[in-house]
Short mmCIF file of C-alpha atoms and ligand atoms in Angstrom, two decimals:
data_model
loop_
_atom_site.label_atom_id
_atom_site.label_comp_id
_atom_site.label_asym_id
_atom_site.label_seq_id
_atom_site.Cartn_x
_atom_site.Cartn_y
_atom_site.Cartn_z
CA MET H 1 -22.69 136.69 4.64
CA SER H 2 -25.44 134.10 4.34
CA GLY H 3 -26.05 132.94 0.80
CA TYR H 4 -22.56 133.64 -0.43
CA GLN H 5 -22.08 130.04 -1.57
CA ASP H 6 -25.29 130.18 -3.59
CA TYR H 7 -23.64 131.03 -6.88
CA ALA H 8 -24.48 128.96 -9.95
CA LEU H 9 -21.77 126.74 -11.43
CA GLU H 10 -22.31 125.47 -14.95
CA VAL H 11 -19.74 122.95 -16.17
CA VAL H 12 -19.81 122.47 -19.94
CA ASP H 13 -17.81 120.22 -22.24
CA ASP H 14 -15.24 122.54 -23.74
CA ALA H 15 -14.29 126.10 -24.65
CA ALA H 16 -16.74 126.16 -27.55
CA ALA H 17 -19.63 125.22 -25.27
CA MET H 18 -18.51 127.81 -22.70
CA SER H 19 -18.51 130.46 -25.43
CA ARG H 20 -21.96 129.45 -26.67
CA ARG H 21 -23.40 129.52 -23.15
CA ALA H 22 -21.86 132.89 -22.29
CA ALA H 23 -23.06 134.37 -25.58
CA ALA H 24 -26.57 133.07 -24.92
CA ILE H 25 -26.60 134.76 -21.49
CA VAL H 26 -25.48 138.07 -23.03
CA ALA H 27 -27.95 137.80 -25.92
CA ASP H 28 -30.89 136.96 -23.65
CA GLN H 29 -30.02 139.94 -21.43
CA VAL H 30 -29.81 142.35 -24.38
CA VAL H 31 -33.05 141.09 -25.93
CA ALA H 32 -34.78 141.56 -22.56
CA ASP H 33 -33.24 145.01 -22.07
CA PRO H 34 -31.91 146.70 -25.22
CA GLU H 35 -30.31 149.39 -23.03
CA THR H 36 -28.25 146.89 -21.05
CA VAL H 37 -25.16 148.28 -19.30
CA LEU H 38 -22.52 145.66 -20.05
CA ALA H 39 -18.89 144.85 -19.32
CA VAL H 40 -16.89 142.13 -21.06
CA PRO H 41 -13.28 141.03 -20.54
CA THR H 42 -10.20 141.21 -22.70
CA GLY H 43 -7.92 138.20 -23.23
CA ASN H 44 -8.23 134.87 -25.00
CA THR H 45 -11.16 133.49 -23.02
CA PRO H 46 -13.93 135.72 -24.48
CA LEU H 47 -12.95 135.37 -28.16
CA GLY H 48 -15.42 132.56 -28.90
CA MET H 49 -18.20 134.43 -27.10
CA PHE H 50 -17.42 137.55 -29.15
CA ALA H 51 -17.54 135.54 -32.42
CA ASP H 52 -20.92 134.07 -31.46
CA LEU H 53 -22.37 137.48 -30.54
CA ILE H 54 -20.99 139.19 -33.66
CA GLY H 55 -22.56 136.41 -35.74
CA ARG H 56 -25.94 137.12 -34.14
CA VAL H 57 -25.56 140.85 -34.88
CA GLU H 58 -24.64 140.15 -38.51
CA ALA H 59 -27.66 137.84 -38.81
CA GLY H 60 -29.92 140.63 -37.54
CA ALA H 61 -30.83 138.68 -34.40
CA LEU H 62 -29.17 140.99 -31.89
CA ASP H 63 -28.70 144.74 -31.60
CA PHE H 64 -26.19 146.34 -29.22
CA GLY H 65 -26.91 149.82 -30.60
CA ARG H 66 -28.57 151.12 -27.43
CA CYS H 67 -26.42 149.19 -24.95
CA ARG H 68 -23.61 150.72 -22.94
CA LEU H 69 -20.22 149.03 -22.80
CA PHE H 70 -17.93 149.83 -19.86
CA CYS H 71 -14.27 148.85 -20.25
CA LEU H 72 -12.90 146.90 -17.31
CA ASP H 73 -9.28 147.95 -17.37
CA GLU H 74 -6.59 149.93 -19.19
CA TYR H 75 -2.90 150.60 -18.80
CA VAL H 76 -2.04 153.94 -17.20
CA GLY H 77 -0.87 156.52 -19.72
CA VAL H 78 -2.16 154.44 -22.64
CA ALA H 79 -4.76 156.00 -24.96
CA PRO H 80 -7.34 153.93 -26.90
CA ASP H 81 -5.47 154.31 -30.18
CA ASP H 82 -2.12 153.19 -28.74
CA PRO H 83 -1.07 149.71 -29.93
CA ASN H 84 -1.01 148.33 -26.37
CA SER H 85 -4.44 149.67 -25.42
CA LEU H 86 -6.95 147.25 -23.92
CA THR H 87 -9.73 149.66 -24.90
CA GLY H 88 -8.48 149.66 -28.49
CA TRP H 89 -8.23 145.86 -28.43
CA LEU H 90 -11.81 145.58 -27.13
CA SER H 91 -13.03 148.00 -29.75
CA ASP H 92 -11.42 145.97 -32.57
CA ALA H 93 -12.34 142.55 -31.16
CA PHE H 94 -15.90 143.29 -30.09
CA ALA H 95 -17.37 146.79 -29.84
CA ARG H 96 -16.93 147.79 -33.48
CA PRO H 97 -17.86 144.46 -35.14
CA ALA H 98 -20.78 144.08 -32.70
CA ARG H 99 -21.91 147.57 -33.80
CA PHE H 100 -21.98 149.35 -30.45
CA ASP H 101 -22.56 153.09 -30.70
CA PRO H 102 -19.05 154.52 -30.05
CA ALA H 103 -20.67 157.23 -27.88
CA ARG H 104 -21.94 154.47 -25.59
CA VAL H 105 -18.56 152.78 -25.12
CA HIS H 106 -16.93 154.08 -21.94
CA ALA H 107 -13.15 153.97 -21.73
CA LEU H 108 -11.35 154.29 -18.42
CA PRO H 109 -9.73 157.72 -17.99
CA SER H 110 -6.26 156.16 -18.13
CA THR H 111 -4.53 159.26 -19.47
CA ASP H 112 -6.23 161.68 -17.07
CA SER H 113 -3.73 163.92 -15.27
CA ASP H 114 -5.74 163.32 -12.09
CA PRO H 115 -6.52 159.57 -12.10
CA ILE H 116 -8.28 159.71 -8.73
CA ALA H 117 -10.76 162.29 -9.99
CA GLY H 118 -11.05 160.41 -13.29
CA ALA H 119 -11.80 157.12 -11.55
CA ALA H 120 -14.46 158.85 -9.41
CA ARG H 121 -16.09 160.24 -12.56
CA TYR H 122 -16.12 156.74 -14.08
CA GLU H 123 -17.85 155.36 -11.00
CA ASP H 124 -20.33 158.26 -11.05
CA ARG H 125 -21.16 157.68 -14.72
CA LEU H 126 -21.79 154.01 -14.05
CA ALA H 127 -23.85 154.73 -10.94
CA ALA H 128 -25.98 157.27 -12.85
CA LEU H 129 -26.91 154.44 -15.24
CA GLY H 130 -27.84 152.19 -12.33
CA GLY H 131 -24.59 150.18 -12.36
CA LEU H 132 -23.73 147.20 -14.51
CA ASP H 133 -26.60 144.99 -15.60
CA LEU H 134 -24.23 142.24 -16.71
CA ALA H 135 -20.49 141.86 -16.11
CA VAL H 136 -18.81 139.02 -18.00
CA LEU H 137 -15.37 138.43 -16.51
CA GLY H 138 -12.32 136.31 -17.27
CA LEU H 139 -10.12 134.77 -14.59
CA GLY H 140 -6.44 135.72 -14.51
CA GLY H 141 -3.86 133.06 -13.79
CA ASN H 142 -3.12 134.81 -10.47
CA GLY H 143 -6.79 135.16 -9.54
CA HIS H 144 -7.30 138.66 -10.84
CA VAL H 145 -10.62 139.79 -12.30
CA ALA H 146 -10.46 142.85 -14.51
CA TYR H 147 -7.03 144.05 -13.28
CA ASN H 148 -7.83 143.64 -9.58
CA GLU H 149 -4.56 142.02 -8.63
CA PRO H 150 -3.82 140.01 -5.48
CA GLY H 151 -4.21 142.41 -2.57
CA SER H 152 -7.45 143.87 -3.93
CA ALA H 153 -10.10 144.36 -1.29
CA ALA H 154 -13.67 143.12 -1.58
CA ASP H 155 -14.96 146.70 -1.56
CA SER H 156 -12.32 148.22 -3.86
CA ARG H 157 -13.51 150.77 -6.39
CA THR H 158 -12.17 151.98 -9.73
CA ARG H 159 -8.55 152.97 -9.21
CA VAL H 160 -4.93 152.80 -10.35
CA LEU H 161 -2.81 149.92 -9.12
CA THR H 162 0.58 148.37 -9.79
CA LEU H 163 0.54 145.16 -11.80
CA THR H 164 2.28 142.03 -10.55
CA PRO H 165 5.25 140.68 -12.53
CA ALA H 166 3.07 137.63 -13.37
CA SER H 167 0.41 139.80 -14.99
CA ILE H 168 2.97 141.83 -16.89
CA ARG H 169 4.49 138.56 -18.19
CA GLN H 170 1.04 137.25 -19.15
CA ALA H 171 0.26 140.47 -21.02
CA ALA H 172 3.66 140.60 -22.72
CA ALA H 173 3.17 137.00 -23.90
CA TYR H 174 -0.28 137.89 -25.23
CA TRP H 175 1.13 140.74 -27.31
CA GLN H 176 4.14 138.54 -28.20
CA GLY H 177 6.49 141.15 -26.79
CA ALA H 178 5.57 143.59 -29.56
CA VAL H 179 4.36 146.41 -27.30
CA PRO H 180 5.52 147.70 -23.92
CA ILE H 181 3.34 146.77 -20.93
CA PRO H 182 3.19 149.61 -18.39
CA ASP H 183 3.51 148.53 -14.78
CA GLN H 184 0.37 150.33 -13.70
CA ALA H 185 -3.22 149.90 -14.77
CA MET H 186 -6.56 151.48 -14.02
CA THR H 187 -9.22 148.91 -13.20
CA ILE H 188 -12.84 148.86 -12.26
CA GLY H 189 -13.06 147.73 -8.61
CA ILE H 190 -14.14 144.46 -7.06
CA GLY H 191 -16.80 146.34 -5.11
CA THR H 192 -18.03 147.93 -8.35
CA LEU H 193 -18.21 144.55 -10.08
CA ARG H 194 -19.92 142.89 -7.13
CA GLU H 195 -22.78 145.36 -7.48
CA ALA H 196 -23.57 144.14 -11.01
CA LYS H 197 -27.03 142.64 -11.30
CA HIS H 198 -25.49 139.53 -12.89
CA ILE H 199 -21.83 138.46 -12.96
CA VAL H 200 -20.72 135.71 -15.33
CA LEU H 201 -17.21 134.33 -14.80
CA ILE H 202 -16.00 132.40 -17.85
CA VAL H 203 -13.13 129.96 -17.39
CA SER H 204 -11.57 127.52 -19.81
CA GLY H 205 -8.66 125.08 -19.86
CA LEU H 206 -6.54 123.01 -17.51
CA GLY H 207 -4.24 125.96 -16.92
CA LYS H 208 -7.04 127.66 -14.97
CA ALA H 209 -8.10 124.59 -12.96
CA GLU H 210 -6.13 125.33 -9.82
CA ILE H 211 -6.92 129.04 -9.65
CA LEU H 212 -10.61 128.29 -10.25
CA ARG H 213 -10.57 125.81 -7.36
CA ARG H 214 -8.90 128.39 -5.12
CA SER H 215 -11.39 131.05 -6.24
CA LEU H 216 -14.42 128.92 -5.46
CA GLU H 217 -13.37 126.59 -2.65
CA ASP H 218 -10.72 128.30 -0.52
CA PRO H 219 -11.76 130.91 2.02
CA MET H 220 -12.43 134.25 0.36
CA THR H 221 -9.27 136.33 0.45
CA ASP H 222 -7.68 139.32 -1.22
CA VAL H 223 -4.85 136.95 -2.22
CA VAL H 224 -7.31 135.55 -4.80
CA PRO H 225 -9.46 138.54 -5.75
CA ALA H 226 -11.87 136.41 -7.82
CA SER H 227 -12.91 134.68 -4.59
CA TRP H 228 -14.71 137.90 -3.55
CA LEU H 229 -17.17 137.40 -6.41
CA ARG H 230 -18.82 134.67 -4.30
CA LEU H 231 -20.16 137.48 -2.10
CA ALA H 232 -22.57 138.17 -4.97
CA GLY H 233 -24.26 134.84 -4.14
CA PRO H 234 -26.97 133.95 -6.65
CA ARG H 235 -26.05 136.94 -8.84
CA LEU H 236 -22.85 135.07 -9.79
CA THR H 237 -22.80 132.42 -12.53
CA VAL H 238 -19.56 130.54 -13.22
CA VAL H 239 -19.39 128.95 -16.66
CA ALA H 240 -16.38 126.62 -16.77
CA ASP H 241 -15.39 123.91 -19.16
CA ARG H 242 -14.59 120.42 -17.87
CA ALA H 243 -10.85 121.03 -17.94
CA ALA H 244 -11.09 124.22 -15.87
CA ALA H 245 -13.51 122.52 -13.45
CA SER H 246 -11.35 119.40 -13.11
CA GLU H 247 -9.87 120.33 -9.72
CA LEU H 248 -13.16 121.27 -8.08
CA SER H 249 -14.00 118.89 -5.29
CA GLN H 250 -17.70 118.84 -6.06
CA PRO H 251 -18.19 119.73 -9.70
CA ARG H 252 -21.84 120.48 -10.29
CA ALA H 253 -23.24 119.96 -13.76
P1 PGA X 1 -7.06 135.03 -20.63
O1 PGA X 1 -6.88 136.21 -19.58
O2 PGA X 1 -8.50 135.02 -21.01
O3 PGA X 1 -6.19 135.42 -21.80
O4 PGA X 1 -6.64 133.77 -19.96
C1 PGA X 1 -7.70 136.22 -18.47
C2 PGA X 1 -7.34 137.41 -17.58
O5 PGA X 1 -6.16 137.65 -17.33
O6 PGA X 1 -8.27 138.09 -17.11
#
């Protein structure tokens, strides 16, 4: 376990600065390795990062064409072209405008009749590519990362799980109640994410301050799945704005 507190914490002024910093990390990685195997989150937090990266692509400064994008989570029974699909959302918000090759965007097998076999295939595909080079993650209000809900083990793999009422409410609010939110999701596992060569957790706003403190300063626990990311030690970078970092006992600049 030694070294598990050795993650990097970068506290920046605001959401815009968080987005710029996260985009710079992604861009540097892709310039260094044009075949980067990447994961990025859904939700509000990554929108500024996406805009920055799409701007670089449009300016000809960045090319995702040979990268791989692995989706982090999807509702069970939901296909990418369904209106409540996270894969579809990610495609519209990032993959298509950032000009990923659709053949290199990997959706979770959320409609597979055998989700256990499907999840194993997803893990195998990722492993065959050497795992994730860079996983950018958001932090759920209940401490989830991807859809690893409270109760998720440190070594959990890609699987189906039941969402908590809090996550279903958060998702329903995001979609403004316009689409049904299934009560089960398929998510990449904590163990899978922890194997990424670099993990970047992006966190913004006062509403995330307490859960960020619990994630970073309480004992690691499956009650707060994000806390397990600290096991990645120096391979974890947390980029938080001042508001999100405001409850940390020892904010490091
Ligand atoms: P948010 O979602 O970025 O919309 O806050 C984060 C999450 O639930 O992972």
